[in-house]
CSV table of C-alpha atoms in Angstrom, one decimal:
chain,number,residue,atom,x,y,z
A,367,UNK,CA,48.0,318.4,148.8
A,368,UNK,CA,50.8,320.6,149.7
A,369,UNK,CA,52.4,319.4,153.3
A,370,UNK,CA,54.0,322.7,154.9
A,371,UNK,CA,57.2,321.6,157.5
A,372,UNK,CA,56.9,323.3,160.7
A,373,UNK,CA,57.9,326.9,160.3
A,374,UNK,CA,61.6,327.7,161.0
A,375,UNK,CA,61.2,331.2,162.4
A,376,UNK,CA,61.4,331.6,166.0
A,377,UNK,CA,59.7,334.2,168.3
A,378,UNK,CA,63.8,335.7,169.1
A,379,UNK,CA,64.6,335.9,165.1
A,380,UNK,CA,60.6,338.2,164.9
A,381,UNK,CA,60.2,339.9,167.4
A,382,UNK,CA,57.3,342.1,165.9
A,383,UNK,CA,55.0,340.8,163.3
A,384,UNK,CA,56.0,340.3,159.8
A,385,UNK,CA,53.4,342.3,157.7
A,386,UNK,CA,53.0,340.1,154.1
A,387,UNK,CA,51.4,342.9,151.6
A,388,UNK,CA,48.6,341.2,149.5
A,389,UNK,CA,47.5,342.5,146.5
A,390,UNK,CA,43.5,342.3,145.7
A,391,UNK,CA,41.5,341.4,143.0
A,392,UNK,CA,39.5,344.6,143.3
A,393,UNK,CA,36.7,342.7,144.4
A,394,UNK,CA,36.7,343.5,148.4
A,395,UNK,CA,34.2,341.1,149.8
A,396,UNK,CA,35.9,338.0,148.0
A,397,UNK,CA,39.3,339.4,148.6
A,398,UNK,CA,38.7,339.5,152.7
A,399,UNK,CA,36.5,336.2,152.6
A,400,UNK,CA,39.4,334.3,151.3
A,401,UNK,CA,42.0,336.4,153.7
A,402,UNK,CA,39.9,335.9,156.5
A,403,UNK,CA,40.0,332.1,156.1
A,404,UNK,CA,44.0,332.1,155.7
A,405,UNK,CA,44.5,334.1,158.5
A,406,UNK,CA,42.9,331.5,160.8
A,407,UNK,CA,44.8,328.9,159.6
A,408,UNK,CA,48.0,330.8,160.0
A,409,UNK,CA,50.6,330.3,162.8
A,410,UNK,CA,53.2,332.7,163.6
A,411,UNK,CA,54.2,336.3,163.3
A,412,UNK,CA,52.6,336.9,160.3
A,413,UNK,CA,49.9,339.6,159.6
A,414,UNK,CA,48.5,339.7,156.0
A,415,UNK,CA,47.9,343.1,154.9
A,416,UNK,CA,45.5,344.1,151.5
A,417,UNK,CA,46.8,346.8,149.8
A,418,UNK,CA,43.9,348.8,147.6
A,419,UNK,CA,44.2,348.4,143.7
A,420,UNK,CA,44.7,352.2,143.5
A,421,UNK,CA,47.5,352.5,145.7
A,422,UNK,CA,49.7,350.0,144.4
A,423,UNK,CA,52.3,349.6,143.1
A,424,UNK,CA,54.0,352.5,143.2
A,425,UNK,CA,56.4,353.1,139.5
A,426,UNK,CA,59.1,354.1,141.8
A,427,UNK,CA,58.5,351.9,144.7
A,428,UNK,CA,58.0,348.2,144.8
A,429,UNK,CA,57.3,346.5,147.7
A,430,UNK,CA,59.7,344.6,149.0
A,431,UNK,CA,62.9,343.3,148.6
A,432,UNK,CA,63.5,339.6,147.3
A,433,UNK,CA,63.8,338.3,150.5
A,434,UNK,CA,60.2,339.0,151.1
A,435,UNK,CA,56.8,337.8,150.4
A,436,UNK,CA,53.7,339.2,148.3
A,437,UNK,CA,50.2,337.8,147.9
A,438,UNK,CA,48.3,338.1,145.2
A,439,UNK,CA,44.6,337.6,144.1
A,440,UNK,CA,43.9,336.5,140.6
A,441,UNK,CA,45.7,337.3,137.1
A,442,UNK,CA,45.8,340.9,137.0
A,443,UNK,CA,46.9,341.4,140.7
A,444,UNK,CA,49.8,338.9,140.3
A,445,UNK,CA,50.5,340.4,136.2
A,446,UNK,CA,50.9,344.2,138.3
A,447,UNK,CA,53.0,342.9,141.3
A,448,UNK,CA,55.4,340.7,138.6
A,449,UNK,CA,55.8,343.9,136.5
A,450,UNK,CA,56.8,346.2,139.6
A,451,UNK,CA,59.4,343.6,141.2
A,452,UNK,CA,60.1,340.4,138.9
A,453,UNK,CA,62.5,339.4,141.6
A,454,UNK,CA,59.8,339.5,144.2
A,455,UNK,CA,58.8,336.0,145.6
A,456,UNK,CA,55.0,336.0,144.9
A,457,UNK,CA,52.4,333.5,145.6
A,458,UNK,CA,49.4,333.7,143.5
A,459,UNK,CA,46.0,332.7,144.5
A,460,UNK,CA,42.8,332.3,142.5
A,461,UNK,CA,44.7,331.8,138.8
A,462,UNK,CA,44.8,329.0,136.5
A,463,UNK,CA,47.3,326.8,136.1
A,464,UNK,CA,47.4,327.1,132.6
A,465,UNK,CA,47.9,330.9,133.3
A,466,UNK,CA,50.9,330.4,136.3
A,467,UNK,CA,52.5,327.7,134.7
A,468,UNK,CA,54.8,330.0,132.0
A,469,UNK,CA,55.8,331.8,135.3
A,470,UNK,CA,56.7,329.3,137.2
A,471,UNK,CA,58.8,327.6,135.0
A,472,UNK,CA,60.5,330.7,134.5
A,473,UNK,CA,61.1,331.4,138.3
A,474,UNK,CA,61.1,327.5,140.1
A,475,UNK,CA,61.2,328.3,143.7
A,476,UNK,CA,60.3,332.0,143.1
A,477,UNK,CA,56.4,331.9,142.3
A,478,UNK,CA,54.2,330.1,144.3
A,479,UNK,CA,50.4,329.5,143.2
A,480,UNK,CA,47.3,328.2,144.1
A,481,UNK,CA,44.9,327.2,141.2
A,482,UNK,CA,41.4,328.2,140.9
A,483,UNK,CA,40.4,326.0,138.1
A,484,UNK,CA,39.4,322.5,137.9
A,485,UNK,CA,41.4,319.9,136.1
A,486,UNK,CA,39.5,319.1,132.8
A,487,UNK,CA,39.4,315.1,133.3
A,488,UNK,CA,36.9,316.2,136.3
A,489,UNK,CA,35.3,318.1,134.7
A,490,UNK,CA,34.5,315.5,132.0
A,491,UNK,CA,33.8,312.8,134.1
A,492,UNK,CA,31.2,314.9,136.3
A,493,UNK,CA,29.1,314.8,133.0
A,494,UNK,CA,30.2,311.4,132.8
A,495,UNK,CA,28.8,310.7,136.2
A,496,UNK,CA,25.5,312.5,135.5
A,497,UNK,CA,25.1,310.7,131.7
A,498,UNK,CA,27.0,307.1,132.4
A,499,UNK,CA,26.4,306.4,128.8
A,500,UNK,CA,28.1,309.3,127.5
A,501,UNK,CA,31.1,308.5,125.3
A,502,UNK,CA,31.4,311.8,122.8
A,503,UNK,CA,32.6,315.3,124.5
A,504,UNK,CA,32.2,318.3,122.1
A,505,UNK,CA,34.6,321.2,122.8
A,506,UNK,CA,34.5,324.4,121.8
A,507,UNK,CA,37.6,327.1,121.3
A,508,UNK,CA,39.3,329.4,119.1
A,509,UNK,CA,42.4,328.4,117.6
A,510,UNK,CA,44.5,330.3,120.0
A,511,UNK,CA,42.7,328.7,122.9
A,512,UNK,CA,42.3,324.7,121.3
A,513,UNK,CA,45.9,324.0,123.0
A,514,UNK,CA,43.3,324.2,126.7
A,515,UNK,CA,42.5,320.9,125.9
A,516,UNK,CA,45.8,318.8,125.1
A,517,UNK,CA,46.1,317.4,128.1
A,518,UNK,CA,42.2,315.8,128.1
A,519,UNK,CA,42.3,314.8,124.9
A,520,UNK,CA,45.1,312.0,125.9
A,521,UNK,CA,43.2,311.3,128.9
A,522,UNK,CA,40.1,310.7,127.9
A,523,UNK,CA,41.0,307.2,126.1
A,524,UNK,CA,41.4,305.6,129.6
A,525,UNK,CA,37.5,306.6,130.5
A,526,UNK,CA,36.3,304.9,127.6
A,527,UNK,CA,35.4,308.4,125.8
A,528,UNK,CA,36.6,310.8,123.1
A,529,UNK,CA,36.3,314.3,122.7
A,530,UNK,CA,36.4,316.9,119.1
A,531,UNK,CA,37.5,320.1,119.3
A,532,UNK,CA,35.5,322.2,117.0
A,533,UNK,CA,36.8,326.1,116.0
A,534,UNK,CA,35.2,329.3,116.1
A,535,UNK,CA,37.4,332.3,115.6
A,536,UNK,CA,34.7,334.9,115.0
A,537,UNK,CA,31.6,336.1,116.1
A,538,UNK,CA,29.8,334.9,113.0
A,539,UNK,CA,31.1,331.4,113.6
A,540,UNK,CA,29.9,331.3,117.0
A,541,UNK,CA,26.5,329.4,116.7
A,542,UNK,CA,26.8,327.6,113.7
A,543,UNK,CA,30.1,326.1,114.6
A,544,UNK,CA,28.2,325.4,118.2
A,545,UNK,CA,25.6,323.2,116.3
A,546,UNK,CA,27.9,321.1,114.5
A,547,UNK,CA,29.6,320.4,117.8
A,548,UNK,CA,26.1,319.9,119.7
A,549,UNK,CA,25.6,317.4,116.8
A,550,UNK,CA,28.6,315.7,117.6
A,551,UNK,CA,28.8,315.2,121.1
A,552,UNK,CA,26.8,313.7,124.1
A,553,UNK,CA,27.5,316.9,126.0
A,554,UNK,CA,29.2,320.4,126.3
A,555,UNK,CA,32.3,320.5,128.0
A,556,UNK,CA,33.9,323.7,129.0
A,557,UNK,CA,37.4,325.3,129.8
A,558,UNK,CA,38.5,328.1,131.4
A,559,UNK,CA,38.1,330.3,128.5
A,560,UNK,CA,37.4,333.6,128.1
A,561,UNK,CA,37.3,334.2,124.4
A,562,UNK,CA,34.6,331.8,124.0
A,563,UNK,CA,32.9,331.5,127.4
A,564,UNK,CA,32.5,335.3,128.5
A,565,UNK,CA,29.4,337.1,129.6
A,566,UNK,CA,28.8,338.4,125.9
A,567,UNK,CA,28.4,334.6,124.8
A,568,UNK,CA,26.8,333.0,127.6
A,569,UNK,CA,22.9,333.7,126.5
A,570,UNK,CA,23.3,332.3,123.1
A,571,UNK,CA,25.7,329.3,124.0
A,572,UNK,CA,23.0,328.7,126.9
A,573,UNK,CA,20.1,328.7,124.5
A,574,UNK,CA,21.3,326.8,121.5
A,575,UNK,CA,22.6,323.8,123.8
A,576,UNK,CA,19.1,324.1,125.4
A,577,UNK,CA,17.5,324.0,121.9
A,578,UNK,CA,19.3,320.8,121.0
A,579,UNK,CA,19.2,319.3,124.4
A,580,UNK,CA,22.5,319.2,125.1
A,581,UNK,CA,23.9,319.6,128.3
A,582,UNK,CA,27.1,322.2,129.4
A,583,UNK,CA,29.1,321.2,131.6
A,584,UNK,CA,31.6,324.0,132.9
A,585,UNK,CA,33.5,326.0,132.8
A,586,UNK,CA,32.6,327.5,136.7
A,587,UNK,CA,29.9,328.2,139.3
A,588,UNK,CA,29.0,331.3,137.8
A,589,UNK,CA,28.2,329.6,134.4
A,590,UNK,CA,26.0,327.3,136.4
A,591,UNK,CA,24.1,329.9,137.9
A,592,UNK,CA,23.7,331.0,134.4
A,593,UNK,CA,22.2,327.8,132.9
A,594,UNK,CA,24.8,325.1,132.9
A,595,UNK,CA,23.9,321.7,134.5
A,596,UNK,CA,27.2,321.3,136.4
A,597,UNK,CA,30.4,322.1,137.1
A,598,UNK,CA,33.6,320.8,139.5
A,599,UNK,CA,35.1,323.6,141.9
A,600,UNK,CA,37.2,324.3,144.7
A,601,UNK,CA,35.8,325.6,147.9
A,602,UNK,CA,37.2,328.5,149.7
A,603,UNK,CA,38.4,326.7,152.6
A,604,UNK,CA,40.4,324.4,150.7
A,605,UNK,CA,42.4,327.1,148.6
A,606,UNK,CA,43.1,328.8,151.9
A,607,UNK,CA,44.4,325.7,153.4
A,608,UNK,CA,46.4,325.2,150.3
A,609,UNK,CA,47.8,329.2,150.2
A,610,UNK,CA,48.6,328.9,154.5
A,611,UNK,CA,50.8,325.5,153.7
A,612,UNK,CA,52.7,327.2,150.8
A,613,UNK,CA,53.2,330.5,153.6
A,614,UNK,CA,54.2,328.0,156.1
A,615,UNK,CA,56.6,326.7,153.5
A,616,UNK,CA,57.9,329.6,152.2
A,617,UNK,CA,58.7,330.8,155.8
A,618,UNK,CA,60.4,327.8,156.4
A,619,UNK,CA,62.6,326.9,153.3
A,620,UNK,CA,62.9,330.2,151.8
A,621,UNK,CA,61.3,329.4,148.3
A,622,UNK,CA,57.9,327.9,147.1
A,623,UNK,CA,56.9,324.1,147.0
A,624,UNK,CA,56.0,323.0,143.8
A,625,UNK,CA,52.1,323.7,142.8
A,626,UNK,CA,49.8,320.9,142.6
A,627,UNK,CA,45.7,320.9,142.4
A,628,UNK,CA,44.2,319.5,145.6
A,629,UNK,CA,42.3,316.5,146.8
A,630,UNK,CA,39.0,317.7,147.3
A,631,UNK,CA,36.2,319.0,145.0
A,632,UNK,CA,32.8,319.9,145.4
A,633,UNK,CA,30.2,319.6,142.2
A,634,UNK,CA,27.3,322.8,141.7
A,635,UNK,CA,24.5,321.9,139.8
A,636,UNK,CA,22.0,323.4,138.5
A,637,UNK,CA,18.3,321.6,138.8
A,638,UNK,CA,16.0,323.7,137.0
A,639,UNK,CA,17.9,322.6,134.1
A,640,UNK,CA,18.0,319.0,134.8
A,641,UNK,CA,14.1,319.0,135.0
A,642,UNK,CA,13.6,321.4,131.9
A,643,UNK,CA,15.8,318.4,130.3
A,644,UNK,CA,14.3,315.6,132.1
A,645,UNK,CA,18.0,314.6,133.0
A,646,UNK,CA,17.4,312.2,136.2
A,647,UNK,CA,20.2,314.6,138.6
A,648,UNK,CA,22.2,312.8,141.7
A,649,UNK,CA,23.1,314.7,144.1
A,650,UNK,CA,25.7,317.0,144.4
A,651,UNK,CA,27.9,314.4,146.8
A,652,UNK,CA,26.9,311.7,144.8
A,653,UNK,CA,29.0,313.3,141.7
A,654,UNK,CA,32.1,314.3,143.2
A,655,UNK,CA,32.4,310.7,145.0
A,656,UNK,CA,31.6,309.0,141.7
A,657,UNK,CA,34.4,311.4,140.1
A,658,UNK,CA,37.0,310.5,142.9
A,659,UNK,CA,36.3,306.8,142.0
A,660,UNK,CA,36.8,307.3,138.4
A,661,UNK,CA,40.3,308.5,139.0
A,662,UNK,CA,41.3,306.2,141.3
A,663,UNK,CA,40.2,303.0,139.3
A,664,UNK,CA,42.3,304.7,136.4
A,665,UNK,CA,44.9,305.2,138.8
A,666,UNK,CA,45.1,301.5,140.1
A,667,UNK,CA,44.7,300.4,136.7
A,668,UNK,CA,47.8,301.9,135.2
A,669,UNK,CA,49.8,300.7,138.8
């Protein structure tokens, strides 16, 4: 987790509050849930202050200078703020990393994030944890959206378990390439992606993995809700302590921390599913501890 220093303003240096403009999602209730939480967590002179999606930005007027600070919530919020002011320091909540990343490279110091996704290894081992004998992952992408799983595919090794990537570029591809990857592995694991996990292809993806008996695990709460058995995610009171300790930063040392995923995870399941399937379920605690004790054994075992 990101550790802020103690803030280096001082009540002489702001004397008034120091407004910080966020830019929303356009979705006002989860905007001003996860505002509310950051503004009890912060200390100092420092009032956050939603802008509405319609008013902002401005072609001629960007907020700011790039001595100051804007909030963002999700892709599209930070993608308009970065294309009125690319100078602008910005931290970015709710985004993936694999989305940030390319900016943050670009602009070290400059862009600050918070990430709403769920590393894949934990999201492979909470099916792991639910089927311990599972040793096959089947993934599904297109080939502009295979690269998603690089990183798990070299990771997987040290769990004792392998995963195939199997393509579907169109439409028509869909299903049957869903079957041959069904076929393949001991369960469904899903990314972050929206070409193939998006509300036009949830139904079917649900109902063929049903059909075959196959679990999904992934890609997020709302897919659970949908039919999936599980998913890792990160609640809201542990992305607003991770956005108020890069603001503490930032107001501090003048520039971002690095990004990192937190520490904490919760598990959603799903357990109509798991009796449909007749898939014995533990409970929701049970999987994220079991998860955390994964990683570390891996951990101590490569120390």
């Amino acid at each position: 987790m990101l550790m802020a220093p103690a803030p280096a303003y001082s009540q002489a240096q702001y004397s008034e509050q120091v407004v910080v403009p966020v830019v929303g999602s356009g979705n006002g209730a989860l905007d001003e849930h996860l505002l509310r939480l950051i503004r009890g967590r912060l200390q100092g002179p420092i009032t956050l202050e939603r802008l509405s999606p319609d008013s902002w930005p401005a072609q001629d007027e960007p907020p700011g200078d790039n001595s100051e600070l804007i909030i963002t919530i999700g892709p599209s919020a930070f993608s308009r703020a970065w294309q009125a002011n690319p100078k602008a320091n910005i931290l970015a909540l709710l985004v993936d990393k694999s989305f940030i990343d390319e900016y943050v490279e670009r602009a070290p110091g400059q862009i600050g994030a918070v990430y709403y996704d769920v590393p894949l290894v934990r999201q492979a081992l909470t099916g792991k944890a639910i089927l311990p004998q599972a040793r096959k992952i089947a993934l599904l992408a297109t080939t502009q959206t295979a690269t998603l799983y690089d990183t798990l595919l070299d990771e997987l090794p040290d769990y004792g378990m392998e995963a195939r990537v199997f393509i579907a570029d169109t439409e028509d591809q869909l299903i049957p390439t869903l079957n041959r990857a069904l076929g393949y592995g001991d369960f469904l694991l899903a990314a972050r992606d929206d070409r193939i996990y998006n509300a036009r292809n949830i139904k079917p993806i649900l109902l063929t993995a049903y059909r075959r008996n196959t679990i999904l695990i992934g890609p997020s709460q709302g897919y659970v809700k949908a039919g999936a058995l599980a998913s890792g995610y990160t609640p809201f009171v542990v992305l607003a302590e991770q956005a108020t300790a890069h603001i503490q930063y930032f107001w501090a040392e003048g520039e971002f921390a690095s990004s990192e995923y937190p520490d904490t995870f919760s598990v959603e399941v799903n357990e109509q599913v798991a009796r449909s399937l007749n898939i014995p379920l533990p409970d929701r605690d049970w999987i994220s501890n079991r998860v955390d004790e994964l990683l570390k054994e891996n951990r101590e075992a490569s120390e």
